[in-house]
Amino acid sequence: MSVLIIAEHEHGVLKNDTAKVVSATQKLGKSVTVLVAGFNVAAVAEAASKIDGVSNVIVADNAALEHQLAENMADLVVDLAGDYSHIFAAATTTGKNFMPRVAALLDKVQISDIIEVIDENTFKRPIYAGNAIATVQSSEDKHIVTVRSSAFDVAGDQAPVAVSSFDAVKENALSSFVSQQETESERPELTAADVIISGGRGMQNGENFALLNGIADKLGAAIGASRAAVDAGFVPNDMQVGQTGKIVAPQLYIAVGISGAIQHLAGMKDSKVIVAINKDPDAPIFQVADYGLVADLFDVLPELEASL
Amino acid sequence: MKILVPVKRVIDYNVKARVKADNSDVDLNSVKMALNPFCEIAVEEAIRIKEAGKASEVVVVSIGDKACQEQLRTALALGADKAIQIDTNERLESLHVAKLLAKVVEQENPELVILGKQAIDSDNNQTGQMLAALTGRAQATFASEVVVDGDKLNVTREVDGGLQTIAVNLPAVVTTDLRLNEPRYATLPNIMKAKRKPLDVLTAADLGVDVTPRITTLKVEEPSKREAGEIVADVATLVEKLKNEAKVI
Ligand SMILES: Cc1cc2nc3c(=O)[nH]c(=O)nc-3n(C[C@H](O)[C@H](O)[C@H](O)COP(=O)(O)OP(=O)(O)OC[C@H]3O[C@@H](n4cnc5c(N)ncnc54)[C@H](O)[C@@H]3O)c2cc1C
Ligand SMILES: Nc1ncnc2c1ncn2[C@@H]1O[C@H](COP(=O)(O)O)[C@@H](O)[C@H]1O
């Protein structure tokens, strides 16, 4: 039996979380089907068919799937589930929303947020905000798994494989989409960026986040934030990095005016190189930083921008 | 409308979990325990809906050993009306928690169930979605705003791309995100009053749910440690090191 991966996409574009999930499943040595569920997603399906390791793509292109509501997504995946021993999705807010629903409808447990596949039924996953790593083994015959994509590399490219369509999509009467408020940004996405510069409560207000812009421009970086900065209304929620925000692992993470609470570290401590800028020499962020600069951020940020 | 709020006793969020020397589990001996922060937000939201005159009763339920009565009492002190403990010494998987909760939903018949989005021990983020599936109800996860509008809810959800608003029919299941509200503190008179509020105790067997584990934890390890690096003197040194030593810019 083979693997089904539910693709992650937005605005008609396949996100690279999907290629990371594909690479996570390679260890299983099974054939991989990618399901693309959405509306007007032909281009997404085509992109998925070119991920190295994918055997075929099923596309469910239907208005009922436009906003990927959990009820509709779960019913769709359950309808297709019979052929697969493993059902995988990225642990994004979309995957986290419908996958447990799939699991419960199939009467299976779910294994959340894996960072390693050991074998067919054994996986590693962080618990307690990443302060411990558990190796867990499931006795199920069908494995419902979400993947922490930051822990895996993007799979390579291949010549496109076959795409077939699935039309019997059901629409539930329980929930409906009302609106979406999105943050417009020219910058790379947090979960895809090689460099991230994040601001915390030390930034003092939203206007001061502009101090990070010039640096981000020069480094091609995404801008993130601590929960304190989001809660204080400096920046929108989708910029939050941490246990309950986004989990990132860029080549370079620069934390500015962030103390380094357990919950923030949970989201960034797997970054390759960490830089901390903080005026408090005892801030816990320095314990995980490769390079620390004990300084007032308002003094050093302009200087940093100028010297890049 | 009746609201059911499942709450979990977990390690206090300020405490850093330590792994046991034999790698069997996390050491919870004499560690400070508390109400899961997301559950506290769920209790607060239920109470606010009741205070706004849109709900008549708030019932809290916790699945765990006797110690979780402490968290139930906390929830009662915050303003819940009644508590249920489902007594078990096992650490249950989210699927089994959801199955037990589905039985409680059957008995209590709440129009709304509000759970935390995740328990900060297992970090599973599953139970609410599973409960919604098992009870055939609509789900609205990761809520940062809940508006009761007749027989439906308008819920704003925190998603990776920003904020999404959906409408769900009641009865429904909602899970809370951190910015939904700021929980109040229990006052001393309310803590005293809570001692006299009803707290029923049931068992998994009473509810007829098979909770045989399906997941075995083989090993619990410390994550690979990061070494603290060096403090650099100034911006110029930092930039030089990032270029020539770390080679990341
Ligand atoms: C269940 C739960 C989940 C959570 N999830 C997350 C999460 O996902 N992400 C997250 O980030 N947090 C999360 N938190 C919150 C977390 O516990 C911390 O409260 C938060 O990370 C603190 O943010 P901060 O470091 O910006 O603020 P603070 O802790 O207030 O730190 C501000 C820092 O800025 C420094 N500073 C101030 N002024 C200057 C200056 N002029 N120059 C240089 N430095 C300066 C200070 O020295 C201080 O170290 C969560 C909490 C809970 C309970
Ligand atoms: N043992 C439990 N007793 C009561 N509620 C629970 C229990 N475990 C989980 N929950 C509820 O489910 C939510 C999500 O938990 P989880 O899916 O385990 O991350 C929690 O915030 C609680 O509201």
CSV table of C-alpha atoms in Angstrom, one decimal, chain B residues 4-91:
chain,number,residue,atom,x,y,z
B,4,LEU,CA,-18.9,22.5,27.5
B,5,VAL,CA,-15.2,23.2,28.1
B,6,PRO,CA,-12.7,20.3,28.3
B,7,VAL,CA,-9.6,21.3,30.2
B,8,LYS,CA,-6.3,19.6,30.8
B,9,ARG,CA,-3.8,19.6,33.7
B,10,VAL,CA,-0.3,20.1,32.2
B,11,ILE,CA,3.1,21.3,33.2
B,12,ASP,CA,3.2,25.0,34.0
B,13,TYR,CA,4.2,26.9,30.9
B,14,ASN,CA,7.0,28.7,32.7
B,15,VAL,CA,8.7,25.4,33.6
B,16,LYS,CA,11.2,23.8,31.2
B,17,ALA,CA,10.4,20.1,30.8
B,18,ARG,CA,13.3,17.8,31.7
B,19,VAL,CA,13.9,14.3,30.3
B,20,LYS,CA,14.2,11.4,32.7
B,21,ALA,CA,17.7,9.8,32.9
B,22,ASP,CA,16.4,6.5,31.6
B,23,ASN,CA,14.9,8.2,28.6
B,24,SER,CA,11.4,6.7,29.3
B,25,ASP,CA,9.6,10.0,29.6
B,26,VAL,CA,9.6,13.6,30.7
B,27,ASP,CA,10.1,14.0,34.5
B,28,LEU,CA,6.9,15.4,36.0
B,29,ASN,CA,7.9,14.6,39.6
B,30,SER,CA,7.4,17.6,41.8
B,31,VAL,CA,7.0,19.9,38.8
B,32,LYS,CA,4.6,22.8,39.0
B,33,MET,CA,1.3,21.9,37.2
B,34,ALA,CA,-1.4,24.2,35.9
B,35,LEU,CA,-4.4,24.6,33.6
B,36,ASN,CA,-3.2,24.3,30.0
B,37,PRO,CA,-3.0,28.0,28.9
B,38,PHE,CA,-5.3,27.4,25.8
B,39,CYS,CA,-7.9,25.8,28.1
B,40,GLU,CA,-7.8,28.8,30.4
B,41,ILE,CA,-8.7,30.9,27.4
B,42,ALA,CA,-11.5,28.5,26.5
B,43,VAL,CA,-13.0,28.8,30.0
B,44,GLU,CA,-12.7,32.5,29.8
B,45,GLU,CA,-14.5,32.7,26.5
B,46,ALA,CA,-17.3,30.4,27.7
B,47,ILE,CA,-17.8,32.6,30.8
B,48,ARG,CA,-17.8,35.8,28.6
B,49,ILE,CA,-20.5,34.3,26.4
B,50,LYS,CA,-22.5,33.5,29.5
B,51,GLU,CA,-22.0,37.0,30.9
B,52,ALA,CA,-23.2,38.4,27.6
B,53,GLY,CA,-26.5,36.5,28.2
B,54,LYS,CA,-25.9,34.1,25.3
B,55,ALA,CA,-25.3,31.0,27.4
B,56,SER,CA,-27.0,29.7,30.5
B,57,GLU,CA,-24.5,27.2,31.8
B,58,VAL,CA,-20.8,26.4,31.5
B,59,VAL,CA,-19.7,22.8,32.3
B,60,VAL,CA,-16.0,22.0,32.5
B,61,VAL,CA,-14.7,18.4,32.1
B,62,SER,CA,-11.2,17.0,32.6
B,63,ILE,CA,-9.9,13.5,32.0
B,64,GLY,CA,-7.1,12.5,34.3
B,65,ASP,CA,-6.3,11.3,37.8
B,66,LYS,CA,-7.6,12.9,41.0
B,67,ALA,CA,-5.0,15.7,40.7
B,68,CYS,CA,-6.9,17.3,37.8
B,69,GLN,CA,-9.7,18.2,40.2
B,70,GLU,CA,-7.4,21.1,41.2
B,71,GLN,CA,-7.7,22.5,37.6
B,72,LEU,CA,-11.4,21.8,37.6
B,73,ARG,CA,-11.7,23.8,40.8
B,74,THR,CA,-9.7,26.6,39.2
B,75,ALA,CA,-12.2,26.6,36.3
B,76,LEU,CA,-15.1,26.7,38.7
B,77,ALA,CA,-13.5,29.6,40.5
B,78,LEU,CA,-13.2,31.5,37.2
B,79,GLY,CA,-16.9,31.1,36.8
B,80,ALA,CA,-17.9,27.7,35.4
B,81,ASP,CA,-21.0,26.2,37.0
B,82,LYS,CA,-20.3,22.5,37.2
B,83,ALA,CA,-17.4,20.1,36.7
B,84,ILE,CA,-16.9,16.5,35.6
B,85,GLN,CA,-13.8,14.5,36.2
B,86,ILE,CA,-13.3,11.4,34.1
B,87,ASP,CA,-11.0,9.4,36.3
B,88,THR,CA,-8.1,7.6,34.8
B,89,ASN,CA,-4.4,7.0,35.5
B,90,GLU,CA,-3.5,6.4,31.9
B,91,ARG,CA,-2.1,9.1,29.7
